[in-house]
Tab-separated table of C-alpha atoms in Angstrom:
chain	number	residue	atom	x	y	z
A	1	MET	CA	94.742	95.516	73.611
A	2	PHE	CA	98.274	96.820	74.077
A	3	ARG	CA	100.829	98.069	71.642
A	4	SER	CA	104.509	97.224	72.116
A	5	HIS	CA	107.375	99.104	70.486
A	6	SER	CA	110.291	96.692	70.954
A	7	GLN	CA	113.364	97.532	68.907
A	8	VAL	CA	114.423	95.290	66.020
A	9	MET	CA	118.183	94.549	66.080
A	10	PRO	CA	120.436	94.039	63.051
A	11	ALA	CA	121.202	90.377	62.442
A	12	ASN	CA	124.909	90.697	63.304
A	13	ASN	CA	124.092	91.974	66.796
A	14	TRP	CA	122.407	88.688	67.684
A	15	LEU	CA	125.835	87.021	67.653
A	16	ASP	CA	127.032	89.262	70.495
A	17	ARG	CA	125.881	87.550	73.722
A	18	ARG	CA	126.091	90.718	75.855
A	19	ASN	CA	124.153	92.765	73.305
A	20	PHE	CA	121.555	90.034	73.022
A	21	LEU	CA	120.950	89.890	76.775
A	22	SER	CA	120.940	93.682	77.077
A	23	HIS	CA	118.366	94.099	74.324
A	24	ALA	CA	116.290	91.189	75.618
A	25	VAL	CA	116.019	92.748	79.078
A	26	SER	CA	115.236	96.240	77.783
A	27	GLY	CA	112.763	94.792	75.310
A	28	LEU	CA	110.896	92.922	78.047
A	29	GLY	CA	110.908	96.068	80.215
A	30	SER	CA	109.567	98.041	77.286
A	31	ILE	CA	106.779	95.527	76.731
A	32	ALA	CA	105.832	95.566	80.423
A	33	VAL	CA	105.709	99.343	80.752
A	34	ALA	CA	104.067	99.808	77.372
A	35	SER	CA	101.410	97.315	78.431
A	36	LEU	CA	100.639	99.404	81.502
A	37	LEU	CA	100.936	102.837	79.957
A	38	GLY	CA	99.736	102.234	76.434
A	39	GLN	CA	96.344	100.576	76.676
A	40	GLU	CA	94.207	101.539	73.707
A	41	GLY	CA	90.686	102.771	74.174
A	42	LEU	CA	91.257	104.167	77.656
A	43	LEU	CA	90.159	107.656	76.718
A	44	ALA	CA	87.849	109.223	74.219
A	45	ALA	CA	90.275	108.890	71.302
A	46	ASP	CA	91.124	105.225	70.786
A	47	ASP	CA	94.615	106.034	69.540
A	48	GLN	CA	95.435	108.199	72.576
A	49	SER	CA	97.979	106.606	74.896
A	50	ILE	CA	100.230	107.738	77.720
A	51	ASP	CA	103.707	108.890	76.766
A	52	PRO	CA	105.983	107.360	79.450
A	53	SER	CA	108.333	110.330	79.144
A	54	ARG	CA	105.421	112.661	80.017
A	55	PRO	CA	103.064	110.591	82.206
A	56	TYR	CA	101.343	113.673	83.644
A	57	GLN	CA	100.665	115.374	80.323
A	58	SER	CA	97.070	116.622	80.181
A	59	ARG	CA	94.807	114.183	78.297
A	60	SER	CA	91.294	114.354	76.885
A	61	SER	CA	88.321	113.016	78.821
A	62	HIS	CA	85.639	110.743	77.389
A	63	PHE	CA	83.248	113.695	77.141
A	64	PRO	CA	83.277	117.323	78.319
A	65	GLY	CA	83.366	117.339	82.113
A	66	ALA	CA	82.105	120.072	84.410
A	67	ALA	CA	85.099	119.749	86.737
A	68	ARG	CA	88.805	120.083	85.984
A	69	ASN	CA	90.074	119.548	89.530
A	70	VAL	CA	88.924	117.725	92.651
A	71	ILE	CA	89.494	118.349	96.351
A	72	VAL	CA	88.365	115.502	98.610
A	73	ILE	CA	87.987	116.303	102.318
A	74	PHE	CA	88.183	112.847	103.918
A	75	CYS	CA	87.105	112.749	107.582
A	76	ALA	CA	88.647	109.579	108.949
A	77	GLY	CA	86.949	107.550	111.663
A	78	GLY	CA	83.320	107.525	110.559
A	79	VAL	CA	81.507	110.810	111.242
A	80	SER	CA	78.050	110.466	112.761
A	81	HIS	CA	75.501	111.585	110.180
A	82	LEU	CA	72.919	111.762	112.970
A	83	ASP	CA	74.786	114.524	114.785
A	84	THR	CA	75.711	116.574	111.722
A	85	TRP	CA	73.668	116.498	108.498
A	86	ASP	CA	70.830	113.939	108.797
A	87	TYR	CA	68.062	115.308	111.030
A	88	LYS	CA	65.814	112.699	112.643
A	89	PRO	CA	63.075	114.223	114.853
A	90	GLU	CA	61.835	110.694	115.647
A	91	LEU	CA	65.197	110.011	117.280
A	92	GLU	CA	64.600	112.934	119.628
A	93	LYS	CA	61.141	111.592	120.533
A	94	ARG	CA	62.466	108.117	121.359
A	95	ASP	CA	65.583	109.243	123.200
A	96	GLY	CA	66.520	106.769	125.945
A	97	LYS	CA	64.177	104.028	124.752
A	98	PRO	CA	65.188	100.630	123.351
A	99	MET	CA	65.093	100.319	119.575
A	100	GLU	CA	62.201	98.071	118.525
A	101	ASN	CA	63.516	95.032	116.646
A	102	GLY	CA	66.963	96.563	116.825
A	103	PRO	CA	70.213	94.619	117.014
A	104	ALA	CA	71.188	93.286	120.427
A	105	VAL	CA	74.867	93.488	119.492
A	106	THR	CA	76.622	95.854	117.107
A	107	PHE	CA	80.223	95.977	115.896
A	108	GLN	CA	81.889	96.614	119.260
A	109	GLY	CA	79.446	94.965	121.641
A	110	PRO	CA	75.960	95.141	123.171
A	111	ALA	CA	73.674	97.923	121.961
A	112	GLY	CA	72.199	100.438	124.390
A	113	ASN	CA	69.147	102.664	124.052
A	114	LEU	CA	68.374	105.154	121.313
A	115	ALA	CA	70.145	108.487	121.733
A	116	ARG	CA	68.984	111.856	120.422
A	117	PRO	CA	71.340	114.023	118.361
A	118	GLN	CA	74.018	115.468	120.630
A	119	TYR	CA	73.730	118.881	118.955
A	120	ARG	CA	70.735	121.082	118.230
A	121	PHE	CA	69.518	121.126	114.609
A	122	ARG	CA	68.300	124.378	113.026
A	123	PRO	CA	66.937	125.373	109.593
A	124	ARG	CA	69.676	126.876	107.404
A	125	GLY	CA	69.732	129.254	104.461
A	126	GLU	CA	67.015	129.734	101.877
A	127	THR	CA	66.453	125.987	101.628
A	128	GLY	CA	65.681	125.720	105.329
A	129	LYS	CA	67.544	122.422	105.562
A	130	MET	CA	68.063	121.235	109.127
A	131	VAL	CA	71.765	121.071	110.019
A	132	SER	CA	73.284	120.746	113.488
A	133	ASP	CA	75.126	123.383	115.477
A	134	MET	CA	78.201	121.169	115.571
A	135	LEU	CA	79.626	122.771	112.406
A	136	PRO	CA	78.307	126.358	112.362
A	137	HIS	CA	80.634	127.672	109.624
A	138	LEU	CA	79.829	124.839	107.211
A	139	ALA	CA	76.145	125.099	108.172
A	140	GLU	CA	76.143	128.643	106.765
A	141	LEU	CA	77.035	127.137	103.368
A	142	THR	CA	74.134	124.698	103.287
A	143	ASP	CA	72.586	126.367	100.215
A	144	ASP	CA	75.809	125.612	98.289
A	145	LEU	CA	76.022	121.942	99.303
A	146	THR	CA	74.577	118.863	97.632
A	147	PHE	CA	73.808	116.176	100.229
A	148	ILE	CA	73.598	112.443	99.566
A	149	HIS	CA	71.939	110.883	102.614
A	150	SER	CA	71.705	107.274	101.433
A	151	LEU	CA	75.248	105.972	100.980
A	152	THR	CA	76.223	102.445	102.022
A	153	SER	CA	79.538	100.701	102.511
A	154	LYS	CA	80.603	97.052	102.319
A	155	SER	CA	82.505	97.048	105.608
A	156	ASN	CA	82.038	98.234	109.181
A	157	THR	CA	85.781	98.076	109.923
A	158	HIS	CA	87.883	101.217	109.459
A	159	GLY	CA	90.680	99.852	107.286
A	160	PRO	CA	88.565	97.958	104.742
A	161	ALA	CA	85.927	100.725	104.778
A	162	GLU	CA	88.584	103.354	104.010
A	163	ASN	CA	89.791	101.105	101.199
A	164	PHE	CA	86.275	100.769	99.812
A	165	LEU	CA	85.734	104.518	99.802
A	166	SER	CA	89.159	105.329	98.327
A	167	THR	CA	89.678	102.397	95.929
A	168	GLY	CA	86.341	100.645	95.354
A	169	SER	CA	87.579	97.471	97.072
A	170	VAL	CA	87.777	96.394	100.705
A	171	LEU	CA	91.080	94.655	99.907
A	172	ASP	CA	94.518	96.226	99.765
A	173	GLY	CA	96.381	96.715	96.494
A	174	PHE	CA	93.769	98.462	94.350
A	175	PRO	CA	94.259	101.898	92.749
A	176	SER	CA	92.885	104.908	94.577
A	177	LEU	CA	90.374	107.305	93.036
A	178	GLY	CA	93.076	109.953	92.621
A	179	ALA	CA	95.355	107.475	90.853
A	180	TRP	CA	92.573	106.528	88.406
A	181	VAL	CA	91.820	110.203	87.715
A	182	THR	CA	95.416	111.222	87.049
A	183	TYR	CA	96.033	108.045	85.018
A	184	ALA	CA	93.122	109.026	82.803
A	185	LEU	CA	93.506	112.797	82.626
A	186	GLY	CA	97.082	113.676	83.542
A	187	CYS	CA	97.576	117.165	84.897
A	188	GLU	CA	97.448	120.795	83.781
A	189	THR	CA	100.848	121.532	85.308
A	190	GLN	CA	104.186	119.837	84.736
A	191	GLU	CA	105.803	121.662	87.659
A	192	LEU	CA	103.913	119.925	90.477
A	193	PRO	CA	102.615	116.404	91.141
A	194	ALA	CA	99.308	115.564	89.467
A	195	TYR	CA	97.963	114.033	92.683
A	196	VAL	CA	98.696	115.272	96.205
A	197	ALA	CA	97.573	113.673	99.476
A	198	ILE	CA	97.681	116.012	102.487
A	199	PRO	CA	97.713	114.095	105.807
A	200	ASP	CA	96.046	115.475	108.914
A	201	PRO	CA	98.387	117.267	111.360
A	202	ARG	CA	97.638	114.473	113.873
A	203	GLY	CA	98.806	111.643	111.593
A	204	VAL	CA	97.797	109.440	108.680
A	205	PRO	CA	94.440	107.618	108.409
A	206	GLN	CA	93.931	104.022	109.478
A	207	ASN	CA	94.882	102.437	106.169
A	208	GLY	CA	97.621	104.919	105.394
A	209	SER	CA	98.976	105.012	101.862
A	210	ASN	CA	96.328	102.610	100.543
A	211	ASN	CA	94.107	105.692	100.410
A	212	TRP	CA	96.378	107.343	97.815
A	213	GLY	CA	98.207	104.338	96.369
A	214	PRO	CA	98.463	103.394	92.668
A	215	GLY	CA	97.624	99.716	93.179
A	216	PHE	CA	98.339	97.935	89.906
A	217	LEU	CA	98.479	101.193	87.924
A	218	PRO	CA	101.978	102.522	87.138
A	219	ALA	CA	103.695	103.882	90.245
A	220	ALA	CA	103.843	107.346	88.657
A	221	PHE	CA	100.170	107.811	89.559
A	222	GLN	CA	100.554	107.375	93.325
A	223	GLY	CA	99.658	110.436	95.375
A	224	THR	CA	102.549	112.553	96.606
A	225	THR	CA	102.222	113.204	100.339
A	226	PHE	CA	103.125	116.489	101.968
A	227	SER	CA	101.423	119.136	104.051
A	228	ALA	CA	101.811	122.731	105.104
A	229	THR	CA	103.861	121.634	108.106
A	230	ARG	CA	105.563	118.542	106.640
A	231	PRO	CA	107.276	119.336	103.339
A	232	ILE	CA	108.396	116.741	100.822
A	233	ARG	CA	111.428	114.972	102.249
A	234	HIS	CA	114.809	115.007	100.518
A	235	LEU	CA	113.632	117.554	97.954
A	236	GLN	CA	116.694	119.764	98.268
A	237	PRO	CA	120.198	118.373	97.633
A	238	TYR	CA	122.240	117.842	100.785
A	239	ASP	CA	125.529	119.745	101.129
A	240	VAL	CA	125.697	120.481	97.377
A	241	THR	CA	125.828	123.950	95.864
A	242	SER	CA	123.185	124.925	93.322
A	243	GLU	CA	125.933	125.250	90.667
A	244	LYS	CA	127.141	121.690	91.234
A	245	ASP	CA	123.578	120.422	91.354
A	246	GLN	CA	122.763	122.105	88.043
A	247	ALA	CA	125.966	120.787	86.433
A	248	THR	CA	125.178	117.259	87.616
A	249	ARG	CA	121.670	117.437	86.193
A	250	GLN	CA	122.970	118.662	82.850
A	251	PHE	CA	125.516	115.848	82.718
A	252	LEU	CA	122.869	113.277	83.646
A	253	SER	CA	120.534	114.691	80.986
A	254	GLN	CA	123.258	114.319	78.344
A	255	MET	CA	123.944	110.711	79.359
A	256	ASN	CA	120.254	109.879	79.398
A	257	GLN	CA	119.793	111.448	75.972
A	258	ARG	CA	122.641	109.388	74.525
A	259	HIS	CA	121.152	106.218	75.985
A	260	LEU	CA	117.714	107.094	74.620
A	261	GLU	CA	119.218	107.592	71.171
A	262	ASP	CA	120.650	104.065	71.372
A	263	ASN	CA	117.380	102.723	72.791
A	264	PRO	CA	114.650	104.980	71.360
A	265	HIS	CA	111.752	102.796	72.525
A	266	ASP	CA	112.860	102.139	76.090
A	267	SER	CA	109.763	103.478	77.823
A	268	GLN	CA	111.007	102.335	81.235
A	269	LEU	CA	113.990	104.673	80.981
A	270	ALA	CA	111.788	107.468	79.649
A	271	ALA	CA	109.459	107.123	82.610
A	272	ARG	CA	112.356	107.240	85.068
A	273	ILE	CA	113.824	110.316	83.392
A	274	ALA	CA	110.407	111.987	83.613
A	275	SER	CA	110.282	111.357	87.362
A	276	TYR	CA	113.735	112.898	87.854
A	277	GLU	CA	112.825	115.900	85.737
A	278	LEU	CA	109.657	116.460	87.794
A	279	ALA	CA	111.701	116.218	90.999
A	280	ALA	CA	114.070	118.892	89.662
A	281	LYS	CA	111.158	121.187	88.794
A	282	MET	CA	109.621	120.581	92.219
A	283	GLN	CA	112.756	121.960	93.885
A	284	LEU	CA	111.545	125.346	92.675
A	285	SER	CA	107.766	124.924	92.491
A	286	VAL	CA	107.043	123.203	95.816
A	287	PRO	CA	108.705	125.814	98.066
A	288	ASN	CA	106.756	128.440	96.149
A	289	VAL	CA	103.382	126.757	96.550
A	290	MET	CA	104.072	126.090	100.242
A	291	ASN	CA	105.016	129.692	100.991
A	292	LEU	CA	101.825	130.511	102.861
A	293	GLU	CA	103.400	133.632	104.315
A	294	SER	CA	102.576	135.278	100.995
A	295	GLU	CA	98.863	134.923	101.836
A	296	PRO	CA	97.224	138.141	103.085
A	297	GLU	CA	96.208	138.344	106.711
A	298	HIS	CA	92.471	138.370	105.978
A	299	ILE	CA	92.766	135.036	104.123
A	300	LEU	CA	94.681	133.421	106.986
A	301	LYS	CA	92.008	134.705	109.354
A	302	MET	CA	89.144	133.443	107.169
A	303	TYR	CA	90.548	129.912	107.285
A	304	GLY	CA	91.395	130.080	110.984
A	305	ALA	CA	95.130	129.749	110.362
A	306	ASP	CA	95.677	132.326	113.120
A	307	SER	CA	93.977	130.119	115.728
A	308	PRO	CA	95.774	129.537	119.062
A	309	ASP	CA	94.722	125.889	118.659
A	310	LYS	CA	97.836	124.557	116.912
A	311	THR	CA	96.040	121.582	115.364
A	312	LYS	CA	93.283	123.755	113.934
A	313	ALA	CA	95.823	126.282	112.619
A	314	ALA	CA	97.819	123.468	110.971
A	315	PHE	CA	94.700	121.990	109.348
A	316	ALA	CA	93.704	125.475	108.173
A	317	ARG	CA	97.098	125.827	106.505
A	318	ASN	CA	96.552	122.454	104.843
A	319	CYS	CA	93.272	123.800	103.452
A	320	ILE	CA	95.049	126.879	102.084
A	321	LEU	CA	97.666	124.585	100.548
A	322	ALA	CA	94.894	122.594	98.850
A	323	ARG	CA	93.557	125.783	97.264
A	324	ARG	CA	97.036	126.855	96.130
A	325	LEU	CA	97.591	123.445	94.533
A	326	VAL	CA	94.415	123.431	92.421
A	327	GLU	CA	95.040	127.093	91.620
A	328	ARG	CA	98.309	125.967	89.995
A	329	GLY	CA	96.737	123.118	88.032
A	330	VAL	CA	97.108	120.074	90.309
A	331	ARG	CA	94.388	117.658	89.238
A	332	PHE	CA	93.500	115.827	92.458
A	333	VAL	CA	93.992	116.819	96.100
A	334	GLN	CA	93.047	114.518	98.976
A	335	LEU	CA	92.794	116.461	102.234
A	336	PHE	CA	92.562	114.334	105.379
A	337	ASN	CA	90.882	115.387	108.616
A	338	GLY	CA	91.475	112.884	111.401
A	339	ALA	CA	94.135	110.219	111.806
A	340	TYR	CA	94.248	106.549	112.870
A	341	ALA	CA	92.115	104.640	115.382
A	342	SER	CA	92.760	106.046	118.838
A	343	GLY	CA	89.587	105.642	120.828
A	344	GLY	CA	88.237	108.673	119.022
A	345	GLU	CA	90.931	111.020	120.350
A	346	LEU	CA	92.632	111.620	116.981
A	347	ASN	CA	89.714	111.016	114.606
A	348	TRP	CA	85.926	110.824	114.397
A	349	ASP	CA	85.541	107.323	115.874
A	350	GLY	CA	83.155	108.366	118.655
A	351	HIS	CA	82.470	105.121	120.515
A	352	ASN	CA	82.537	106.207	124.148
A	353	LYS	CA	82.307	109.994	124.574
A	354	LEU	CA	81.104	111.271	121.248
A	355	LYS	CA	80.012	114.782	122.267
A	356	GLU	CA	83.223	115.553	124.157
A	357	GLN	CA	85.434	114.342	121.299
A	358	TYR	CA	83.339	115.824	118.490
A	359	ASP	CA	83.536	119.251	120.120
A	360	LYS	CA	87.312	119.115	119.549
A	361	HIS	CA	87.221	117.563	116.075
A	362	ALA	CA	84.503	119.928	114.817
A	363	HIS	CA	86.521	122.936	116.003
A	364	ILE	CA	89.455	121.729	113.876
A	365	LEU	CA	87.399	120.932	110.752
A	366	ASP	CA	84.672	123.557	110.579
A	367	GLN	CA	86.152	127.015	109.963
A	368	PRO	CA	89.089	125.828	107.776
A	369	ALA	CA	86.878	123.683	105.505
A	370	ALA	CA	84.275	126.440	105.202
A	371	GLY	CA	87.056	128.937	104.518
A	372	LEU	CA	88.347	126.718	101.703
A	373	ILE	CA	84.941	126.650	99.993
A	374	ARG	CA	84.415	130.389	100.414
A	375	ASP	CA	87.889	131.134	99.091
A	376	LEU	CA	87.473	128.874	96.056
A	377	LYS	CA	84.131	130.543	95.340
A	378	GLN	CA	85.387	134.133	95.612
A	379	ARG	CA	88.306	133.351	93.283
A	380	GLY	CA	86.063	131.715	90.672
A	381	LEU	CA	87.793	128.365	91.211
A	382	LEU	CA	84.642	126.605	92.380
A	383	GLU	CA	83.286	126.806	88.826
A	384	ASN	CA	85.895	124.239	87.741
A	385	THR	CA	86.677	122.510	91.047
A	386	LEU	CA	84.594	119.775	92.635
A	387	VAL	CA	84.831	119.677	96.441
A	388	VAL	CA	83.819	116.397	98.064
A	389	TRP	CA	83.273	115.827	101.799
A	390	CYS	CA	83.207	112.172	102.794
A	391	THR	CA	83.759	109.630	105.562
A	392	GLU	CA	84.002	105.823	105.500
A	393	PHE	CA	80.666	105.118	107.247
A	394	GLY	CA	78.175	106.609	109.694
A	395	ARG	CA	77.138	105.772	113.267
A	396	MET	CA	74.267	103.900	114.936
A	397	PRO	CA	71.131	105.676	116.285
A	398	MET	CA	71.647	104.054	119.699
A	399	PHE	CA	74.503	104.488	122.123
A	400	GLN	CA	76.703	101.523	122.878
A	401	LYS	CA	75.692	99.943	126.175
A	402	GLY	CA	77.371	101.669	129.096
A	403	SER	CA	78.806	104.470	126.974
A	404	HIS	CA	77.991	107.862	125.495
A	405	GLY	CA	79.051	107.034	121.947
A	406	ARG	CA	77.757	105.402	118.795
A	407	ASP	CA	79.006	102.287	117.016
A	408	HIS	CA	79.892	101.909	113.323
A	409	ASN	CA	77.070	101.959	110.764
A	410	PRO	CA	77.808	101.117	107.102
A	411	ASP	CA	74.115	100.736	106.154
A	412	GLY	CA	73.258	104.422	105.771
A	413	PHE	CA	75.279	107.623	106.033
A	414	THR	CA	75.834	111.047	104.480
A	415	SER	CA	78.426	112.747	102.279
A	416	TRP	CA	78.169	115.952	100.253
A	417	MET	CA	79.619	117.712	97.242
A	418	THR	CA	79.813	121.302	96.075
A	419	GLY	CA	81.194	123.160	93.102
A	420	ALA	CA	81.586	122.186	89.474
A	421	GLY	CA	78.686	120.268	87.987
A	422	VAL	CA	76.440	119.599	90.989
A	423	ARG	CA	73.084	121.137	91.892
A	424	PRO	CA	73.490	123.255	95.028
A	425	GLY	CA	71.070	123.224	97.939
A	426	ILE	CA	69.496	119.809	97.417
A	427	SER	CA	69.262	116.653	99.520
A	428	HIS	CA	69.116	113.311	97.748
A	429	GLY	CA	68.221	109.942	99.245
A	430	ALA	CA	67.146	109.182	102.793
A	431	THR	CA	67.686	106.863	105.716
A	432	ASP	CA	64.801	105.471	107.788
A	433	GLU	CA	63.128	107.506	110.539
A	434	LEU	CA	65.884	106.653	113.017
A	435	GLY	CA	68.779	106.973	110.577
A	436	LYS	CA	69.927	103.374	110.799
A	437	LYS	CA	69.499	102.234	107.205
A	438	ALA	CA	69.329	103.862	103.774
A	439	VAL	CA	65.842	103.291	102.377
A	440	GLN	CA	65.311	105.830	99.576
A	441	ASN	CA	67.537	106.127	96.487
A	442	VAL	CA	70.100	103.826	98.084
A	443	HIS	CA	73.640	104.315	96.732
A	444	PRO	CA	76.617	102.072	97.431
A	445	LEU	CA	79.915	103.942	97.329
A	446	TYR	CA	80.402	102.602	93.789
A	447	ASP	CA	77.758	105.158	92.720
A	448	PHE	CA	79.513	107.922	94.637
A	449	ASN	CA	82.814	107.299	92.850
A	450	ALA	CA	81.107	106.819	89.461
A	451	THR	CA	79.543	110.270	89.906
A	452	ILE	CA	82.872	111.924	90.717
A	453	LEU	CA	84.394	110.398	87.571
A	454	HIS	CA	81.385	111.528	85.523
A	455	LEU	CA	81.797	115.117	86.704
A	456	LEU	CA	85.369	114.956	85.385
A	457	GLY	CA	84.139	113.738	82.007
A	458	LEU	CA	85.043	110.079	82.577
A	459	ASP	CA	82.829	107.062	81.956
A	460	HIS	CA	83.496	104.695	84.865
A	461	GLU	CA	82.679	101.674	82.678
A	462	ARG	CA	85.302	102.639	80.073
A	463	LEU	CA	88.076	103.612	82.469
A	464	THR	CA	89.695	100.181	82.760
A	465	ILE	CA	93.051	98.438	82.771
A	466	ARG	CA	93.721	94.735	82.270
A	467	HIS	CA	95.311	93.184	85.348
A	468	ASN	CA	95.877	89.465	85.805
A	469	GLY	CA	93.555	88.751	82.897
A	470	ILE	CA	90.697	90.899	84.247
A	471	ASP	CA	89.574	94.312	83.010
A	472	ARG	CA	89.661	96.189	86.314
A	473	ARG	CA	87.937	99.477	87.066
A	474	LEU	CA	87.262	101.673	90.100
A	475	THR	CA	83.620	100.590	90.309
A	476	ASN	CA	84.248	96.843	89.851
A	477	VAL	CA	81.237	95.586	87.810
A	478	GLU	CA	78.807	97.935	89.543
A	479	GLY	CA	78.109	101.635	89.922
A	480	HIS	CA	75.637	104.135	88.492
A	481	VAL	CA	76.002	107.882	88.164
A	482	ILE	CA	73.746	109.736	90.631
A	483	ARG	CA	72.174	111.908	87.969
A	484	GLU	CA	69.647	113.534	90.304
A	485	ILE	CA	72.400	115.678	91.842
A	486	LEU	CA	73.940	116.859	88.569
A	487	GLY	CA	73.610	120.495	87.561
């Protein structure tokens, strides 16, 4: 149910045709925006709604959540679980042999023989969990990580699979996880965007802005994209002195205030004013948060920001930026590693020469991501921040015929979490002995997203918005919280 606050006009104003049309248009705009922003029952308090003049104001969750902020490390391209986190000794034994009752053809063509992990697995930490040598820095943190080895997707194609992971639908046009979170909870800072998407230095992922889009939620909840090397465009006024810029803003504020006094319930105008006010604040706050030169040398070194590999150094700086954002109250940060489909050269899509390409990609990801977790932990931020590592699907246990790479596998793959609210050092779920299919505690990505919302204090079944006559939610009509991994 929605509440509209359309203004009632004095009877004599109805005789003025221009006034009538003006009020009719603003009234319809008010109804439309109020319908989107003012749905009752969204949050814990049924009378709590979103003030369009302060869309990012911090709001209450359904219940106390363990996490206040989220950082999602999204590895685009489909990382092979079999060469990273999911140890399969049987795959080593059957290396080079045909897979019994296996598929003759997979996504990109004929299937070859089974292929052992391309990296050596070793026991790690006090738990002794087997993790590969591909990511040695992250492997050292195994005792802090919570692995889910039994995820499944609804698509084996990059674009739709990215959509499904980010939005809960294989189709375009649905709100991203970050948009849902900031729609529900707002933000703890009014100086920075509530939701920031940080693209990889090599480019954007396959499905681009769908991964951080607002879908049918108000546009205010779309992720703002910038990185340590690519600042927000057009943030600073062009060829205008700060005095003139300030005077212009003051004049505009006065005009807007006068118009609001004449139209006190015009939520569309209020929302637009709020966006301009945030942009003005960001002229000061964004350069400050992006000033990584203020970071001490030992921090830059811990992340690998001093690396001679320019791509690794740029990704490391993106990781530092992610920490600085949550440190300043940004609610949701989406940190991408890997870009668009490129034969595996720019992302983790290892079809033909997996080992050769993964050597390069792992070098870029490993130290910076591990540095981010260590830094959050030493600053006490990991107590309130949930860090999620994910990818859109896994890879097949066999090589593709005539190649040294693995094809797409949406039927069983691994992601992990660490930080606020999850039990460290555990592995939940399992794929079969060859790693092809999830067979124990199977979890579609609906469950994964429902669990992230739960850790933020949000009930995925109550976080809804009516769109085209349907009560939509991130988890469609499915999803269960993975309670076995909760702390």
